[in-house]
Amino acid sequence: MSMSLAVAVLLLGVADSMVGSYFVLFVTEIVGLTPLQTGVFVSIHGAGGILIAWLAGRGFDRRPARGYAAASMLCGGVALWLMTVITSYAWLILLAVTLLATLAAAFPQLFALARQSVGDDREAGRAVPLLRSVWSLAWAAGPLIGATVRAVAGFPAILRSAGVVLAVAAVWVLVAVPRPGPHRPSGLPGGEPVAKVPRAATILLTTGITLFFTAMFAASVAMPLFVTRELGQTDSSVGVLFSVCAAVEVVAALLLAAVPAHISQRLVILTGMGGFVFFFALTVLAHDMTLLVAGQVVRGISIAVVGAAGIRWFQDVMAPATGRATTLFANATTAGMVLAGIVGGAAVALLGYTGTLLLCGAVTVVATIAFALGTATHAGRPPPAATPARRPLPRPRGPAGNEARSPADRS
């Protein structure tokens, strides 16, 4: 894995987490948006990001380049600066579907660059988990940096500081990240055919990932209130729980890079999803911090596994369309976040905090089933990119002048 790419992912993650942790507070307390206006803004921004990221992914597959990632981060940085001076809601909406939405392409573009730079071999299987651990580390540090900036200079300074970080990241990508290798439109290295994923399988895979992250984000809405209001824990305990989860995510993603290549990635992902169901069970059964902390350990492992192994799975089964594969996974995550805003708020109002967590557990079960069905066609063999390409050796001539058949030919 290129260390320059790790630095780029770290910078993007820090900027993203600085803004993401305080974005709602900024637009409501500083800009003055109502809850309805905020919901519309977030939904439109998410939809615009999905579209722009998809277009960038298709462009990357046609001609791999660093410019997509750099441009998306630079546009995002400009958008954050403009948000601190724009007061018109109409202009904010326009910003949400243009410059700000462009930032959604940065994450999948960096991971597509990582896959393209190492090629379709075993190194690719290690690069994604390692970069995912860097992303988790950034999200562990970013909110603390944002809190410090807010205490010193106020809310607008968070967005401006994040904008500067994004601009630095954009320049870094263009200067330090190696140019991606040539595109291989005809197939995988060695002339292997490209795996064609059936449309039904693609829908099931995407649905599974979307529902998983819907449950994750919706639970993040209910968890703090469940811990403080249902269990009577202190506000600081919520911070402890989320810190435990973030730390476990980093370690789990690093360990995932050491998983042997012959271990089924399908099994790894489904185990992660199943573990997420177990997290909800531990949480609703908790009466004190003991089970809550244990649940966050399981949660951190599950998020790391699905987040890292899931990207690799999409890249493998859709090879060599690396840009579209990574973007499809990222867009499924974004769609889950958008759905969670609606589902989480409505569920808390109708079902309460415990009921919302149980609903999220049920959604995760459906996500696991959908992903299992979507991957069933690939369960019997490794994804095409999991086997490194080998250059064919010249075959000896047999007694009759014909080429001797190798053991692989006879199998």
Short mmCIF file of C-alpha atoms in Angstrom, two decimals:
data_model
loop_
_atom_site.label_atom_id
_atom_site.label_comp_id
_atom_site.label_asym_id
_atom_site.label_seq_id
_atom_site.Cartn_x
_atom_site.Cartn_y
_atom_site.Cartn_z
CA MET A 1 0.00 0.00 0.00
CA SER A 2 1.29 3.44 -0.92
CA MET A 3 1.99 5.56 2.16
CA SER A 4 1.10 8.63 0.12
CA LEU A 5 -2.40 7.22 -0.36
CA ALA A 6 -2.64 6.53 3.37
CA VAL A 7 -1.84 10.18 4.07
CA ALA A 8 -4.51 11.28 1.58
CA VAL A 9 -7.12 9.03 3.21
CA LEU A 10 -6.10 10.31 6.65
CA LEU A 11 -6.49 13.96 5.59
CA LEU A 12 -9.86 13.28 3.95
CA GLY A 13 -11.08 11.37 6.99
CA VAL A 14 -10.03 14.09 9.42
CA ALA A 15 -11.80 16.78 7.38
CA ASP A 16 -14.89 14.63 6.91
CA SER A 17 -15.17 13.75 10.60
CA MET A 18 -14.54 17.35 11.73
CA VAL A 19 -17.49 18.54 9.66
CA GLY A 20 -19.69 15.46 10.06
CA SER A 21 -19.64 15.63 13.84
CA TYR A 22 -20.85 19.23 13.98
CA PHE A 23 -22.59 19.78 10.67
CA VAL A 24 -26.18 19.60 11.97
CA LEU A 25 -25.38 21.90 14.88
CA PHE A 26 -23.77 24.39 12.49
CA VAL A 27 -26.67 24.60 10.02
CA THR A 28 -29.28 24.85 12.79
CA GLU A 29 -27.54 27.14 15.30
CA ILE A 30 -25.42 29.32 13.01
CA VAL A 31 -27.18 29.26 9.63
CA GLY A 32 -30.61 29.09 11.28
CA LEU A 33 -32.19 26.23 9.34
CA THR A 34 -35.27 24.52 10.72
CA PRO A 35 -35.25 20.74 11.32
CA LEU A 36 -37.27 20.27 8.12
CA GLN A 37 -34.91 22.43 6.09
CA THR A 38 -31.95 20.54 7.53
CA GLY A 39 -33.50 17.20 6.58
CA VAL A 40 -34.16 18.39 3.03
CA PHE A 41 -30.63 19.78 2.76
CA VAL A 42 -29.05 16.50 3.93
CA SER A 43 -31.24 14.37 1.65
CA ILE A 44 -30.57 16.51 -1.45
CA HIS A 45 -26.87 16.60 -0.66
CA GLY A 46 -26.82 12.79 -0.35
CA ALA A 47 -28.67 12.27 -3.62
CA GLY A 48 -26.38 14.69 -5.46
CA GLY A 49 -23.32 12.99 -4.00
CA ILE A 50 -24.49 9.57 -5.18
CA LEU A 51 -24.91 10.82 -8.75
CA ILE A 52 -21.61 12.71 -8.93
CA ALA A 53 -19.66 9.85 -7.35
CA TRP A 54 -21.15 7.41 -9.85
CA LEU A 55 -20.18 9.62 -12.81
CA ALA A 56 -16.66 9.98 -11.42
CA GLY A 57 -16.43 6.21 -10.99
CA ARG A 58 -17.36 5.62 -14.61
CA GLY A 59 -14.82 8.22 -15.69
CA PHE A 60 -12.11 6.52 -13.62
CA ASP A 61 -12.82 3.17 -15.30
CA ARG A 62 -12.49 4.73 -18.74
CA ARG A 63 -9.26 6.56 -17.88
CA PRO A 64 -7.80 6.10 -14.37
CA ALA A 65 -6.46 9.37 -13.01
CA ARG A 66 -5.69 11.17 -9.76
CA GLY A 67 -7.59 14.24 -10.92
CA TYR A 68 -11.01 12.91 -9.91
CA ALA A 69 -10.01 12.55 -6.24
CA ALA A 70 -8.13 15.87 -6.18
CA ALA A 71 -10.95 17.80 -7.87
CA SER A 72 -13.61 16.36 -5.56
CA MET A 73 -11.66 17.33 -2.43
CA LEU A 74 -10.84 20.80 -3.74
CA CYS A 75 -14.50 21.43 -4.66
CA GLY A 76 -15.56 20.17 -1.23
CA GLY A 77 -13.10 22.51 0.48
CA VAL A 78 -14.42 25.50 -1.48
CA ALA A 79 -18.00 24.50 -0.61
CA LEU A 80 -17.23 24.41 3.11
CA TRP A 81 -15.76 27.90 2.97
CA LEU A 82 -18.78 29.20 1.05
CA MET A 83 -21.15 27.71 3.63
CA THR A 84 -19.72 30.05 6.25
CA VAL A 85 -20.75 33.14 4.27
CA ILE A 86 -23.94 32.07 2.43
CA THR A 87 -27.19 32.73 4.29
CA SER A 88 -29.76 32.11 1.53
CA TYR A 89 -31.39 28.69 1.77
CA ALA A 90 -31.81 28.49 -2.01
CA TRP A 91 -28.10 29.07 -2.55
CA LEU A 92 -27.27 26.49 0.12
CA ILE A 93 -29.39 23.92 -1.70
CA LEU A 94 -27.61 24.73 -4.96
CA LEU A 95 -24.29 24.33 -3.17
CA ALA A 96 -25.45 21.01 -1.72
CA VAL A 97 -26.04 19.42 -5.13
CA THR A 98 -22.94 20.85 -6.81
CA LEU A 99 -19.64 21.60 -5.07
CA LEU A 100 -20.49 20.00 -1.73
CA ALA A 101 -21.94 16.88 -3.38
CA THR A 102 -18.71 16.49 -5.35
CA LEU A 103 -16.92 15.65 -2.10
CA ALA A 104 -18.77 12.31 -2.02
CA ALA A 105 -16.57 11.08 -4.88
CA ALA A 106 -13.32 11.50 -2.92
CA PHE A 107 -13.56 8.38 -0.74
CA PRO A 108 -14.29 5.85 -3.51
CA GLN A 109 -11.76 7.52 -5.81
CA LEU A 110 -8.95 7.11 -3.28
CA PHE A 111 -9.79 3.44 -2.75
CA ALA A 112 -10.05 2.93 -6.51
CA LEU A 113 -6.59 4.48 -6.85
CA ALA A 114 -5.31 2.07 -4.22
CA ARG A 115 -6.66 -0.95 -6.08
CA GLN A 116 -5.37 0.31 -9.42
CA SER A 117 -1.90 1.02 -8.02
CA VAL A 118 -1.35 -2.47 -6.59
CA GLY A 119 -3.09 -4.38 -9.36
CA ASP A 120 -5.32 -7.40 -9.07
CA ASP A 121 -3.21 -9.53 -6.77
CA ARG A 122 -2.95 -10.47 -3.11
CA GLU A 123 -1.52 -7.08 -2.24
CA ALA A 124 -4.89 -5.58 -3.18
CA GLY A 125 -6.48 -7.67 -0.47
CA ARG A 126 -4.22 -6.05 2.14
CA ALA A 127 -4.39 -2.49 0.82
CA VAL A 128 -8.12 -1.96 1.38
CA PRO A 129 -8.19 -3.06 5.06
CA LEU A 130 -5.09 -1.00 5.81
CA LEU A 131 -6.59 2.12 4.22
CA ARG A 132 -9.86 1.40 6.04
CA SER A 133 -7.96 1.35 9.34
CA VAL A 134 -6.49 4.76 8.47
CA TRP A 135 -10.01 6.03 7.77
CA SER A 136 -11.21 4.76 11.16
CA LEU A 137 -8.22 6.39 12.85
CA ALA A 138 -9.09 9.68 11.18
CA TRP A 139 -12.65 9.45 12.44
CA ALA A 140 -11.35 8.81 15.94
CA ALA A 141 -9.20 11.97 15.85
CA GLY A 142 -11.30 14.32 13.69
CA PRO A 143 -14.13 15.02 16.16
CA LEU A 144 -11.60 15.89 18.88
CA ILE A 145 -9.83 18.28 16.51
CA GLY A 146 -13.18 19.80 15.59
CA ALA A 147 -14.08 20.27 19.26
CA THR A 148 -10.78 22.04 19.88
CA VAL A 149 -11.27 24.34 16.89
CA ARG A 150 -14.80 25.14 18.00
CA ALA A 151 -13.67 25.99 21.53
CA VAL A 152 -10.98 28.35 20.22
CA ALA A 153 -12.63 29.98 17.21
CA GLY A 154 -16.29 28.93 16.98
CA PHE A 155 -18.42 26.85 14.61
CA PRO A 156 -17.51 28.55 11.30
CA ALA A 157 -13.83 27.87 11.96
CA ILE A 158 -14.53 24.12 11.90
CA LEU A 159 -15.74 24.30 8.30
CA ARG A 160 -12.95 26.63 7.24
CA SER A 161 -10.30 24.44 8.86
CA ALA A 162 -11.74 21.34 7.23
CA GLY A 163 -11.75 23.19 3.90
CA VAL A 164 -8.04 23.93 4.28
CA VAL A 165 -7.34 20.26 5.11
CA LEU A 166 -9.21 19.20 1.96
CA ALA A 167 -7.24 21.66 -0.17
CA VAL A 168 -3.99 20.29 1.26
CA ALA A 169 -5.21 16.75 0.56
CA ALA A 170 -6.03 17.65 -3.05
CA VAL A 171 -2.56 19.07 -3.64
CA TRP A 172 -1.01 16.07 -1.89
CA VAL A 173 -2.81 13.63 -4.21
CA LEU A 174 -1.54 15.44 -7.31
CA VAL A 175 2.02 15.78 -6.02
CA ALA A 176 2.71 12.68 -3.92
CA VAL A 177 0.33 9.90 -5.01
CA PRO A 178 1.74 7.86 -7.92
CA ARG A 179 -0.10 7.96 -11.22
CA PRO A 180 -2.39 4.95 -11.64
CA GLY A 181 -1.25 2.22 -14.01
CA PRO A 182 -2.78 1.69 -17.44
CA HIS A 183 -6.35 0.51 -17.65
CA ARG A 184 -6.99 -3.09 -18.67
CA PRO A 185 -10.34 -2.98 -20.49
CA SER A 186 -10.13 -6.48 -21.94
CA GLY A 187 -10.04 -8.34 -18.65
CA LEU A 188 -7.82 -9.22 -15.77
CA PRO A 189 -4.05 -9.67 -15.95
CA GLY A 190 -3.05 -12.78 -17.82
CA GLY A 191 -6.05 -12.60 -20.11
CA GLU A 192 -8.55 -13.97 -17.58
CA PRO A 193 -12.16 -13.13 -18.42
CA VAL A 194 -13.97 -10.42 -16.51
CA ALA A 195 -16.60 -11.73 -14.07
CA LYS A 196 -20.02 -10.56 -15.17
CA VAL A 197 -22.22 -9.96 -12.14
CA PRO A 198 -25.92 -10.63 -12.86
CA ARG A 199 -28.18 -7.63 -12.37
CA ALA A 200 -30.20 -9.45 -9.69
CA ALA A 201 -27.03 -10.24 -7.74
CA THR A 202 -25.87 -6.62 -7.98
CA ILE A 203 -29.22 -5.43 -6.63
CA LEU A 204 -29.07 -7.87 -3.73
CA LEU A 205 -25.46 -6.98 -2.90
CA THR A 206 -26.22 -3.26 -2.96
CA THR A 207 -29.41 -3.75 -0.94
CA GLY A 208 -27.53 -5.71 1.70
CA ILE A 209 -24.87 -3.04 2.13
CA THR A 210 -27.46 -0.23 2.09
CA LEU A 211 -29.58 -1.88 4.78
CA PHE A 212 -26.54 -2.67 6.91
CA PHE A 213 -25.48 0.97 6.99
CA THR A 214 -29.08 2.10 7.43
CA ALA A 215 -29.17 0.06 10.62
CA MET A 216 -25.76 1.36 11.68
CA PHE A 217 -26.58 5.05 11.22
CA ALA A 218 -30.11 4.75 12.63
CA ALA A 219 -28.74 3.01 15.72
CA SER A 220 -26.28 5.87 16.15
CA VAL A 221 -29.29 8.17 16.53
CA ALA A 222 -30.97 6.00 19.17
CA MET A 223 -27.92 4.74 21.09
CA PRO A 224 -26.98 7.94 22.99
CA LEU A 225 -30.57 8.47 24.10
CA PHE A 226 -30.99 4.80 25.03
CA VAL A 227 -27.84 4.88 27.17
CA THR A 228 -28.67 8.12 29.00
CA ARG A 229 -32.47 7.98 29.25
CA GLU A 230 -33.26 4.26 29.37
CA LEU A 231 -30.24 3.06 31.35
CA GLY A 232 -29.55 6.26 33.28
CA GLN A 233 -25.87 6.46 32.36
CA THR A 234 -23.98 9.76 32.20
CA ASP A 235 -23.37 11.77 29.04
CA SER A 236 -19.66 11.01 29.24
CA SER A 237 -20.38 7.30 29.05
CA VAL A 238 -21.68 7.82 25.52
CA GLY A 239 -18.32 9.26 24.51
CA VAL A 240 -16.55 6.29 26.12
CA LEU A 241 -18.68 3.81 24.16
CA PHE A 242 -18.10 5.48 20.80
CA SER A 243 -14.38 5.79 21.54
CA VAL A 244 -14.19 2.06 22.28
CA CYS A 245 -15.92 1.33 18.98
CA ALA A 246 -13.57 3.60 17.01
CA ALA A 247 -10.47 2.07 18.60
CA VAL A 248 -11.67 -1.47 17.90
CA GLU A 249 -12.41 -0.52 14.28
CA VAL A 250 -8.79 0.49 13.73
CA VAL A 251 -7.40 -2.72 15.23
CA ALA A 252 -9.92 -4.96 13.47
CA ALA A 253 -9.20 -3.42 10.07
CA LEU A 254 -5.47 -3.94 10.59
CA LEU A 255 -6.00 -7.57 11.58
CA LEU A 256 -8.22 -8.08 8.55
CA ALA A 257 -5.24 -7.30 6.32
CA ALA A 258 -3.51 -10.37 7.78
CA VAL A 259 -6.36 -12.78 6.97
CA PRO A 260 -5.02 -15.46 4.56
CA ALA A 261 -6.14 -15.11 0.96
CA HIS A 262 -7.74 -18.57 0.93
CA ILE A 263 -10.27 -17.55 3.60
CA SER A 264 -13.63 -16.84 1.97
CA GLN A 265 -14.31 -13.10 1.89
CA ARG A 266 -18.00 -13.93 1.60
CA LEU A 267 -17.84 -15.79 4.91
CA VAL A 268 -15.89 -12.94 6.52
CA ILE A 269 -18.48 -10.35 5.47
CA LEU A 270 -21.46 -12.46 6.51
CA THR A 271 -19.80 -13.10 9.87
CA GLY A 272 -19.39 -9.36 10.30
CA MET A 273 -23.05 -8.77 9.53
CA GLY A 274 -24.07 -11.54 11.90
CA GLY A 275 -21.90 -9.97 14.58
CA PHE A 276 -23.79 -6.72 14.13
CA VAL A 277 -27.03 -8.51 15.01
CA PHE A 278 -25.28 -9.80 18.14
CA PHE A 279 -24.31 -6.21 19.00
CA PHE A 280 -27.96 -5.17 19.06
CA ALA A 281 -28.82 -8.16 21.26
CA LEU A 282 -26.11 -7.27 23.77
CA THR A 283 -27.19 -3.64 23.82
CA VAL A 284 -30.90 -4.17 24.49
CA LEU A 285 -30.07 -6.72 27.20
CA ALA A 286 -27.63 -4.37 28.94
CA HIS A 287 -28.31 -2.95 32.37
CA ASP A 288 -24.94 -1.29 32.93
CA MET A 289 -21.75 -0.40 31.07
CA THR A 290 -20.40 -3.97 31.01
CA LEU A 291 -22.60 -5.30 28.23
CA LEU A 292 -22.66 -1.92 26.52
CA VAL A 293 -18.87 -1.92 26.19
CA ALA A 294 -18.90 -5.55 25.02
CA GLY A 295 -21.48 -4.58 22.42
CA GLN A 296 -19.30 -1.73 21.17
CA VAL A 297 -16.37 -4.13 20.76
CA VAL A 298 -18.55 -6.35 18.58
CA ARG A 299 -19.89 -3.29 16.75
CA GLY A 300 -16.40 -2.02 15.96
CA ILE A 301 -15.31 -5.38 14.58
CA SER A 302 -18.44 -5.69 12.45
CA ILE A 303 -18.17 -2.21 10.95
CA ALA A 304 -14.48 -2.71 10.14
CA VAL A 305 -15.11 -6.10 8.54
CA VAL A 306 -18.04 -5.02 6.39
CA GLY A 307 -16.42 -1.70 5.53
CA ALA A 308 -13.09 -3.17 4.40
CA ALA A 309 -13.95 -6.65 3.14
CA GLY A 310 -17.09 -5.27 1.50
CA ILE A 311 -15.11 -2.83 -0.65
CA ARG A 312 -12.70 -5.59 -1.62
CA TRP A 313 -15.58 -7.92 -2.55
CA PHE A 314 -17.20 -5.34 -4.82
CA GLN A 315 -13.86 -4.60 -6.47
CA ASP A 316 -13.17 -8.30 -7.01
CA VAL A 317 -16.50 -9.34 -8.50
CA MET A 318 -16.74 -6.25 -10.73
CA ALA A 319 -13.09 -6.27 -11.86
CA PRO A 320 -11.67 -4.49 -13.75
CA ALA A 321 -14.35 -1.79 -13.22
CA THR A 322 -12.61 -0.61 -10.05
CA GLY A 323 -14.07 2.89 -10.08
CA ARG A 324 -17.67 1.78 -10.49
CA ALA A 325 -17.27 -1.04 -7.96
CA THR A 326 -15.86 1.17 -5.21
CA THR A 327 -18.38 3.90 -5.96
CA LEU A 328 -21.27 1.44 -5.83
CA PHE A 329 -20.21 0.40 -2.33
CA ALA A 330 -19.71 4.02 -1.22
CA ASN A 331 -23.06 5.08 -2.70
CA ALA A 332 -24.79 2.20 -0.90
CA THR A 333 -23.27 3.55 2.31
CA THR A 334 -24.51 7.06 1.53
CA ALA A 335 -27.97 5.76 0.69
CA GLY A 336 -28.02 3.98 4.04
CA MET A 337 -27.13 7.23 5.80
CA VAL A 338 -29.93 9.11 4.00
CA LEU A 339 -32.49 6.40 4.82
CA ALA A 340 -31.30 6.27 8.42
CA GLY A 341 -32.15 9.93 8.94
CA ILE A 342 -35.78 9.17 8.10
CA VAL A 343 -36.03 5.71 9.63
CA GLY A 344 -34.16 6.58 12.82
CA GLY A 345 -36.20 9.67 13.64
CA ALA A 346 -39.55 8.02 12.86
CA ALA A 347 -38.66 4.83 14.75
CA VAL A 348 -37.66 6.69 17.91
CA ALA A 349 -40.95 8.60 17.83
CA LEU A 350 -43.07 5.49 17.24
CA LEU A 351 -41.18 2.66 18.94
CA GLY A 352 -38.98 4.31 21.55
CA TYR A 353 -35.27 3.76 22.01
CA THR A 354 -35.31 0.02 22.72
CA GLY A 355 -37.79 -0.59 19.92
CA THR A 356 -35.60 1.34 17.50
CA LEU A 357 -32.56 -0.79 18.36
CA LEU A 358 -34.62 -3.97 17.90
CA LEU A 359 -35.83 -2.68 14.54
CA CYS A 360 -32.23 -1.97 13.51
CA GLY A 361 -31.33 -5.53 14.49
CA ALA A 362 -34.14 -6.85 12.30
CA VAL A 363 -32.97 -4.66 9.40
CA THR A 364 -29.47 -6.10 9.81
CA VAL A 365 -30.89 -9.63 9.57
CA VAL A 366 -32.57 -8.69 6.27
CA ALA A 367 -29.30 -7.10 5.10
CA THR A 368 -27.42 -10.32 5.88
CA ILE A 369 -29.91 -12.43 3.96
CA ALA A 370 -29.83 -10.09 0.96
CA PHE A 371 -26.04 -10.09 0.84
CA ALA A 372 -25.89 -13.86 1.25
CA LEU A 373 -28.26 -14.34 -1.69
CA GLY A 374 -26.36 -11.80 -3.78
CA THR A 375 -23.03 -13.53 -3.17
CA ALA A 376 -24.38 -17.06 -3.62
CA THR A 377 -23.28 -17.17 -7.27
CA HIS A 378 -19.69 -16.49 -6.16
CA ALA A 379 -19.66 -18.69 -3.07
CA GLY A 380 -18.20 -21.73 -4.79
CA ARG A 381 -15.10 -20.02 -6.19
CA PRO A 382 -12.88 -17.12 -5.20
CA PRO A 383 -13.49 -13.75 -6.85
CA PRO A 384 -11.49 -13.43 -10.05
CA ALA A 385 -9.09 -10.84 -8.63
CA ALA A 386 -8.16 -13.00 -5.66
CA THR A 387 -5.82 -15.14 -7.75
CA PRO A 388 -2.68 -13.34 -8.91
CA ALA A 389 -1.98 -13.45 -12.59
CA ARG A 390 0.77 -15.80 -13.69
CA ARG A 391 2.73 -15.64 -16.86
CA PRO A 392 2.35 -18.94 -18.77
CA LEU A 393 5.55 -20.98 -19.03
CA PRO A 394 6.64 -22.59 -22.32
CA ARG A 395 5.47 -26.17 -22.47
CA PRO A 396 7.78 -29.04 -23.41
CA ARG A 397 7.15 -31.00 -26.55
CA GLY A 398 5.74 -34.50 -26.15
CA PRO A 399 6.94 -37.55 -28.05
CA ALA A 400 4.46 -37.01 -30.87
CA GLY A 401 5.48 -33.37 -31.28
CA ASN A 402 2.37 -32.12 -29.43
CA GLU A 403 2.60 -29.91 -26.38
CA ALA A 404 2.57 -31.88 -23.15
CA ARG A 405 -0.42 -31.13 -20.95
CA SER A 406 0.26 -29.77 -17.51
CA PRO A 407 -1.46 -31.10 -14.36
CA ALA A 408 -3.57 -27.91 -14.33
CA ASP A 409 -4.81 -28.75 -17.84
CA ARG A 410 -5.89 -32.19 -16.74
CA SER A 411 -7.77 -30.97 -13.67
#
